[in-house]
Tab-separated table of N, CA and C in Angstrom:
chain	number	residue	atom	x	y	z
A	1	UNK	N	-28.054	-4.578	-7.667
A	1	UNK	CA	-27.765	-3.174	-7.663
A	1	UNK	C	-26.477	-2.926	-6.874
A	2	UNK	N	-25.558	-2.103	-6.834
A	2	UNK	CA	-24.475	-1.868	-6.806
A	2	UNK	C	-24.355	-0.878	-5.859
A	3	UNK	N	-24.058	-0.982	-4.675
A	3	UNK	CA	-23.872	-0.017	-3.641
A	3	UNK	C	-22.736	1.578	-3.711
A	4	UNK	N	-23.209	2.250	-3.122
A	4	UNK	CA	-22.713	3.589	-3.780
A	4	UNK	C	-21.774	3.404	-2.779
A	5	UNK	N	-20.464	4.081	-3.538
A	5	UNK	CA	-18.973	4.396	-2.717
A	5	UNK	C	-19.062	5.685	-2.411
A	6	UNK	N	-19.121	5.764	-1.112
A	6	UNK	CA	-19.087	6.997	-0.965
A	6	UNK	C	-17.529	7.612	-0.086
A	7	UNK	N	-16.127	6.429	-0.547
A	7	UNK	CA	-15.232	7.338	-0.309
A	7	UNK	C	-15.076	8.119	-1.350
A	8	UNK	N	-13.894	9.218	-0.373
A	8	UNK	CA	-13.093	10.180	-1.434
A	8	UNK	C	-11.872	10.099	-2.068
A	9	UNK	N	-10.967	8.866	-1.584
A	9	UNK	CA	-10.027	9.011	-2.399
A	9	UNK	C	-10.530	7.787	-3.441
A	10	UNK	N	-9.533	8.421	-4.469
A	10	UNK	CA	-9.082	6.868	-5.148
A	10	UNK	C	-8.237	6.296	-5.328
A	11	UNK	N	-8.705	4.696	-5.368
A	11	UNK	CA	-7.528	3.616	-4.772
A	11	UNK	C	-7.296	3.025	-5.792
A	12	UNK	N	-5.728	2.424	-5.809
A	12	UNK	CA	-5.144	1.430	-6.681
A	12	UNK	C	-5.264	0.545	-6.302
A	13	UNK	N	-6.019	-0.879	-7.013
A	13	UNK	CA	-5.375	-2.241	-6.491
A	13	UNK	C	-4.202	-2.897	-6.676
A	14	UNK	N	-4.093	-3.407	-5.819
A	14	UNK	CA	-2.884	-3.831	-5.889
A	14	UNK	C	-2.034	-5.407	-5.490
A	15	UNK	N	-1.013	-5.581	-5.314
A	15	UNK	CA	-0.580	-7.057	-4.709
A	15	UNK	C	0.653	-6.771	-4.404
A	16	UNK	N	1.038	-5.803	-2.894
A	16	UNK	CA	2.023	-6.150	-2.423
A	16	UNK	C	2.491	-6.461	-1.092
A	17	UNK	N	3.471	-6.327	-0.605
A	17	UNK	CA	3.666	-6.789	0.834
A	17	UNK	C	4.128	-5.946	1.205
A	18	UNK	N	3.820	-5.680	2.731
A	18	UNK	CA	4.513	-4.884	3.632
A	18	UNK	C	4.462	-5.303	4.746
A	19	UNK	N	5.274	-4.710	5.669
A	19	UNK	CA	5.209	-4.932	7.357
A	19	UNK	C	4.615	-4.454	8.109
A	20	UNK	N	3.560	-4.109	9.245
A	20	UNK	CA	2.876	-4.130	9.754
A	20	UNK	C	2.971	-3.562	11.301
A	21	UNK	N	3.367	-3.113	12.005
A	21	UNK	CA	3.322	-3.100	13.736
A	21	UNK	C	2.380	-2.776	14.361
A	22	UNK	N	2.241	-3.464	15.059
A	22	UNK	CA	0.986	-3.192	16.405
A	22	UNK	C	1.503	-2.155	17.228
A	23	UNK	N	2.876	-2.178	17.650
A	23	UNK	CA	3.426	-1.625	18.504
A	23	UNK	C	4.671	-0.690	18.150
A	24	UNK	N	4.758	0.148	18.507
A	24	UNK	CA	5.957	0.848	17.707
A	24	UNK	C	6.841	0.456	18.178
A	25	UNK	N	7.209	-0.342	18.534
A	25	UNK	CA	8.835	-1.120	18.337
A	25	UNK	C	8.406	-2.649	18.714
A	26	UNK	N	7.468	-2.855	18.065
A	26	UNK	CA	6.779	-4.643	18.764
A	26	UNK	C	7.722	-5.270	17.257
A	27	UNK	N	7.670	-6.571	16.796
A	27	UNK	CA	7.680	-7.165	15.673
A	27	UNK	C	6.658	-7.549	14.873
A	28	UNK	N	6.925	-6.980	13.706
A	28	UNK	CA	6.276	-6.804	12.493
A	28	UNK	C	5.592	-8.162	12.162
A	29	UNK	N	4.080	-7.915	11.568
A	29	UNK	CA	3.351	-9.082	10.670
A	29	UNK	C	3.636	-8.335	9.161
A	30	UNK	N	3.890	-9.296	8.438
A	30	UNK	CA	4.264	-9.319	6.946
A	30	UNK	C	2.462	-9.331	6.417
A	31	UNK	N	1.752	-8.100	6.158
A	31	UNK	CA	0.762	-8.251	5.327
A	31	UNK	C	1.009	-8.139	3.591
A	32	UNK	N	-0.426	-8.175	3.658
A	32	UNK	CA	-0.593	-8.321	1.869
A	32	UNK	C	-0.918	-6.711	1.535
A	33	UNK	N	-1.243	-5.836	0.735
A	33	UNK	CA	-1.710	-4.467	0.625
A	33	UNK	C	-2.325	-4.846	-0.652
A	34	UNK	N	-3.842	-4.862	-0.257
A	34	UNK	CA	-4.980	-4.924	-1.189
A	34	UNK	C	-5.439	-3.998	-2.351
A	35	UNK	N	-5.144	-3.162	-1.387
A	35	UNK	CA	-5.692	-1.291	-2.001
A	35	UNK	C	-4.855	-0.325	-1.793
A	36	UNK	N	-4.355	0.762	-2.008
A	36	UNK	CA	-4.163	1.788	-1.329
A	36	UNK	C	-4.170	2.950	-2.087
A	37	UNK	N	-4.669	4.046	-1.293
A	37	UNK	CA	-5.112	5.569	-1.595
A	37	UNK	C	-4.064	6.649	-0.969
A	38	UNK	N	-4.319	8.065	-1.056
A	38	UNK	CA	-3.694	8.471	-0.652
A	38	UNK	C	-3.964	8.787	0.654
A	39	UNK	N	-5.001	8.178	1.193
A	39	UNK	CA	-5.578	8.300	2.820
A	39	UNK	C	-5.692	7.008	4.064
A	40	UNK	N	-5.417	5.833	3.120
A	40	UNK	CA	-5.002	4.813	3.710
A	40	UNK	C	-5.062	3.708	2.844
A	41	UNK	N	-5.100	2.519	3.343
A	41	UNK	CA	-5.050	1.091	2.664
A	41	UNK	C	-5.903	0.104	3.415
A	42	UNK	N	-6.242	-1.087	2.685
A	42	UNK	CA	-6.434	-2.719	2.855
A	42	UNK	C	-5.473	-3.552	3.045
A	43	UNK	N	-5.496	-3.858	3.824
A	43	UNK	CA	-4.392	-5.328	4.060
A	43	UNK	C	-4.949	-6.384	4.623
A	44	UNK	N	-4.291	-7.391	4.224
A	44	UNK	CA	-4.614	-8.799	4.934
A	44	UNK	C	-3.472	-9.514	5.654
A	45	UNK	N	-3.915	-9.834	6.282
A	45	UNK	CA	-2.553	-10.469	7.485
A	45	UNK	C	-2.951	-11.398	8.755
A	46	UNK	N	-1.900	-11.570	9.310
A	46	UNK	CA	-2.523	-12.844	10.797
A	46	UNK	C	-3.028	-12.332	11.869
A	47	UNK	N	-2.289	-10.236	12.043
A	47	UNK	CA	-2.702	-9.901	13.088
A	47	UNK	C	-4.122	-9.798	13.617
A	48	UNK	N	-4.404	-9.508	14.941
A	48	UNK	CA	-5.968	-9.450	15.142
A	48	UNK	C	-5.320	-7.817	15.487
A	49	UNK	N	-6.583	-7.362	15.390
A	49	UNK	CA	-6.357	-5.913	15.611
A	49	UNK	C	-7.349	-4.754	16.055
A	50	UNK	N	-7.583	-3.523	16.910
A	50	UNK	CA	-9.153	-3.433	17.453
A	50	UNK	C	-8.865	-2.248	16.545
A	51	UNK	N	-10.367	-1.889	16.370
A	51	UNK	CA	-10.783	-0.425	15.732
A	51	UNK	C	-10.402	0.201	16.266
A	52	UNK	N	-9.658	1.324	16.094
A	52	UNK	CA	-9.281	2.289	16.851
A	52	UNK	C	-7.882	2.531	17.307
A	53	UNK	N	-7.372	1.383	16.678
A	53	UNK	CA	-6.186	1.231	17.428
A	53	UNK	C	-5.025	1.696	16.503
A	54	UNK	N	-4.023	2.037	16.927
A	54	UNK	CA	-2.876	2.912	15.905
A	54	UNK	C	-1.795	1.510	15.782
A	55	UNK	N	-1.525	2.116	14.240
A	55	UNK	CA	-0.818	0.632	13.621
A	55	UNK	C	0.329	1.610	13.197
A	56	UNK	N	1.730	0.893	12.779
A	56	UNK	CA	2.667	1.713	11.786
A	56	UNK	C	2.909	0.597	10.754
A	57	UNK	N	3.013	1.112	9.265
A	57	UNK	CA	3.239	0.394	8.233
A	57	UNK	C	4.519	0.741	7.378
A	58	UNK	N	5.345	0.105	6.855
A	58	UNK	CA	6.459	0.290	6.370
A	58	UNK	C	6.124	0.015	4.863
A	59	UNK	N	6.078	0.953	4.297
A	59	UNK	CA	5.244	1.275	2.618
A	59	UNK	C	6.243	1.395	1.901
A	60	UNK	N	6.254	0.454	0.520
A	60	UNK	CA	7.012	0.505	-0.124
A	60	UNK	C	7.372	2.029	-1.029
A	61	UNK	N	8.905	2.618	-1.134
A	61	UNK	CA	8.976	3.903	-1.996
A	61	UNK	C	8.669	4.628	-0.994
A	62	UNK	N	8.310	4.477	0.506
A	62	UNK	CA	7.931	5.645	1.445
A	62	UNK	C	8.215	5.691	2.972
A	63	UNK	N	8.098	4.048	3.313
A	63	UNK	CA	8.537	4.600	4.681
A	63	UNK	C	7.478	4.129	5.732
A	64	UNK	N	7.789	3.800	6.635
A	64	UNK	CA	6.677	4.118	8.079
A	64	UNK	C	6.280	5.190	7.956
A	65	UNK	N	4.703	4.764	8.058
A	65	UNK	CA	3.344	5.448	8.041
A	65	UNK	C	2.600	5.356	9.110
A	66	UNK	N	2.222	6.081	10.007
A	66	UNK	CA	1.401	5.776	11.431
A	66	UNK	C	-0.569	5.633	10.553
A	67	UNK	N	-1.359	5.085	11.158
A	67	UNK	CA	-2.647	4.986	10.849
A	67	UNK	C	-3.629	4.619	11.976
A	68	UNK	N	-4.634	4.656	11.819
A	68	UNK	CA	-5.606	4.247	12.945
A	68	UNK	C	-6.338	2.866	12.084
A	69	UNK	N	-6.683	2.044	12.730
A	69	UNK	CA	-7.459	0.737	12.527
A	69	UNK	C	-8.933	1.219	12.103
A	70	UNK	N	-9.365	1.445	10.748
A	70	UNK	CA	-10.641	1.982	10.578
A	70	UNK	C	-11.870	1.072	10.671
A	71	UNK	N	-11.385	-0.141	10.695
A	71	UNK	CA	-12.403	-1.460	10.256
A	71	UNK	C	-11.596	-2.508	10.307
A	72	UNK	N	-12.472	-4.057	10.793
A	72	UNK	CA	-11.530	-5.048	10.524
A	72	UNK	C	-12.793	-6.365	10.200
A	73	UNK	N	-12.568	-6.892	9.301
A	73	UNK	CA	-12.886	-8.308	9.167
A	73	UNK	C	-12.296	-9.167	8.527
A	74	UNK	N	-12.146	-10.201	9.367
A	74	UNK	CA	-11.946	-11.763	9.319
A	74	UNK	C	-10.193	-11.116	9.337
A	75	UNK	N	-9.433	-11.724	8.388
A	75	UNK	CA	-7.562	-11.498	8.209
A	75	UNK	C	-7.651	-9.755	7.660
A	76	UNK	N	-8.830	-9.054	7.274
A	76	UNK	CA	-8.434	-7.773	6.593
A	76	UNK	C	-8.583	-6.883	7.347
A	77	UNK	N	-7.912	-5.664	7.139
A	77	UNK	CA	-8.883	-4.454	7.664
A	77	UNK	C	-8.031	-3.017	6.794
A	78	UNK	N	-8.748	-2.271	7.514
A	78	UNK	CA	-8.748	-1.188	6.999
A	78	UNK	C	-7.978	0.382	7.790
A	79	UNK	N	-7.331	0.670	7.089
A	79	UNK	CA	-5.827	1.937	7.985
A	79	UNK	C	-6.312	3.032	7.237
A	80	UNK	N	-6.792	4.147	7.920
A	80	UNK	CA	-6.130	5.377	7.790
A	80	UNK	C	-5.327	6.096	8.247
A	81	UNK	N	-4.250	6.410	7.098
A	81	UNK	CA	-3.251	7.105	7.590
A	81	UNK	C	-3.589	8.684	8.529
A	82	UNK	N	-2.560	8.363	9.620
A	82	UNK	CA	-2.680	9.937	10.310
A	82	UNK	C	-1.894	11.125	8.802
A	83	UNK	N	-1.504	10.795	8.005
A	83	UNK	CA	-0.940	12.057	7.247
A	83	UNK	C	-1.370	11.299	5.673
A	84	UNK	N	-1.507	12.178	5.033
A	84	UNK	CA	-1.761	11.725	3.326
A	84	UNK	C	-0.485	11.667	2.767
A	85	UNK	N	-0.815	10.358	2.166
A	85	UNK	CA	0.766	10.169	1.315
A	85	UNK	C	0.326	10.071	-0.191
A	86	UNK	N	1.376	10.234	-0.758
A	86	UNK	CA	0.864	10.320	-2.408
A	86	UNK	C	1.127	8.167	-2.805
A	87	UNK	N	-0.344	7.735	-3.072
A	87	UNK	CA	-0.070	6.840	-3.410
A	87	UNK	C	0.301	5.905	-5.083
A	88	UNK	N	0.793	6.651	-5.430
A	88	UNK	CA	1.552	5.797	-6.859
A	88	UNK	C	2.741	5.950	-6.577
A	89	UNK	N	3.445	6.832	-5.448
A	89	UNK	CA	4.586	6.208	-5.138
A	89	UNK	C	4.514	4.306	-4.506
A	90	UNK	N	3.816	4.537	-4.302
A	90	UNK	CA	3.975	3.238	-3.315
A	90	UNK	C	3.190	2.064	-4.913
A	91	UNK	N	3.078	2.348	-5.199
A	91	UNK	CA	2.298	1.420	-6.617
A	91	UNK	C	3.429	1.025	-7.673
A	92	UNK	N	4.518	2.178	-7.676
A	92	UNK	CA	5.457	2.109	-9.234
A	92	UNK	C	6.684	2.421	-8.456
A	93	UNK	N	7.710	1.985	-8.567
A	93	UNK	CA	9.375	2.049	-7.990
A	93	UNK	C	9.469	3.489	-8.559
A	94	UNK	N	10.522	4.071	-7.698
A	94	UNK	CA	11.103	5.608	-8.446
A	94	UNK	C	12.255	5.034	-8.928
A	95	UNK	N	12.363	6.058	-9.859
A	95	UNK	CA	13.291	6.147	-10.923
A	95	UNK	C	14.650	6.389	-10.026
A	96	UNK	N	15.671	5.835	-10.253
A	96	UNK	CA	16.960	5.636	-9.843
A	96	UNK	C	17.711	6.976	-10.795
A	97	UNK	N	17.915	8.014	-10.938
A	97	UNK	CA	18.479	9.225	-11.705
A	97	UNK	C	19.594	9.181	-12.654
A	98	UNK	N	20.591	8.149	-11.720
A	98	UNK	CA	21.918	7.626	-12.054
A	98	UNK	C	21.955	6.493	-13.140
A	99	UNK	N	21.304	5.688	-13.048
A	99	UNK	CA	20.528	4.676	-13.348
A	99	UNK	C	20.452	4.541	-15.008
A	100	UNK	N	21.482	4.193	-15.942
A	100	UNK	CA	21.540	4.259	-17.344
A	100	UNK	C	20.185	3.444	-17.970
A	101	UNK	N	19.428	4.075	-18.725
A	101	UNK	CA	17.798	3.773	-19.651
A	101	UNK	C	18.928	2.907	-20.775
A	102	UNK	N	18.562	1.176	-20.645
A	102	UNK	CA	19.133	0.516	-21.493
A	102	UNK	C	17.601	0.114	-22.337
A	103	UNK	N	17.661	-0.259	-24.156
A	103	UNK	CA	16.479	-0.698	-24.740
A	103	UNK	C	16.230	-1.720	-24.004
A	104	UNK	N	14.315	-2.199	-23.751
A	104	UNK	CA	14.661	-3.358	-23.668
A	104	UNK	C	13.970	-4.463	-24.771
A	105	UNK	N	14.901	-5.650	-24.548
A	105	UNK	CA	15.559	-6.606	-25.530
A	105	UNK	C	14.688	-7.097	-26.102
A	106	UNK	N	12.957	-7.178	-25.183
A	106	UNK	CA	12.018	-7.701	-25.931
A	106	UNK	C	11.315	-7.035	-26.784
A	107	UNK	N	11.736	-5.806	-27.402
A	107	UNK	CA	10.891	-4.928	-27.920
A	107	UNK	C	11.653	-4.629	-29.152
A	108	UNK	N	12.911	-4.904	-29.693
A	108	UNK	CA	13.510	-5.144	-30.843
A	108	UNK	C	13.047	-5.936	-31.806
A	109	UNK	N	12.470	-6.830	-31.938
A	109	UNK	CA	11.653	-7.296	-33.045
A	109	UNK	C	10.546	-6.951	-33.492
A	110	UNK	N	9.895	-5.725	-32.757
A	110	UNK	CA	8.557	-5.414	-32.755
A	110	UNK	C	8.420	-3.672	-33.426
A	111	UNK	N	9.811	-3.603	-33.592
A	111	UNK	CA	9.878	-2.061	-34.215
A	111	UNK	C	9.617	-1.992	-35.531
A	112	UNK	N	8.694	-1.119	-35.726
A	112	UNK	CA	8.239	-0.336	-37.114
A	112	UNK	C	9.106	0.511	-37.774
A	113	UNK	N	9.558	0.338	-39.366
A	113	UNK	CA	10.310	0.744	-40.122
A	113	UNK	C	10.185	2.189	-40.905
């Protein structure tokens, strides 16, 4: 039987990397980002880290993010952000404006007449 989720956001999985601080100006652990919502994330990494404790994360498409340590086991744990960020920025690159829309090359043989 399948245990009920009882968060509220919903999360993307995912596979990327980001940087990590314990300390706001300490040096960064390079984690993995498992999950992320618009209220926090999963990561895995080397740091050890206590519940409770305020982390900053450098999120791809966004920036340093302050969070509190919600949970931790074994290399993972769990951040909620002190502020909600919209997370499919951090999932899909933004669009560059300037940025000329060329076809792409693999999709020319596959066009319907």
């Amino acid at each position: 039987m399948r245990e009920q989720d009882n968060r509220r956001h919903e999360r993307d999985s995912l596979f990327l990397v980001a940087d990590l601080r314990v300390e706001r100006d300490g040096a960064p652990y390079s984690v993995k980002l498992r999950n992320v919502s618009d209220a926090g994330i999963m990561a895995e990494g080397p740091m050890r880290l206590t519940r409770g404790g305020t982390v900053w994360i450098d999120l791809p498409n966004i920036g340093e993010v302050a969070g509190t340590v919600a949970w931790t086991a074994g290399n993972r744990c769990g951040i909620a952000f002190d502020q909600e960020i919209d997370a499919s920025e951090v999932r899909f690159p933004l669009a560059d404006e300037d940025a000329p829309i060329e076809p792409r090359a693999d999709l020319e043989n596959h066009r319907r007449d």
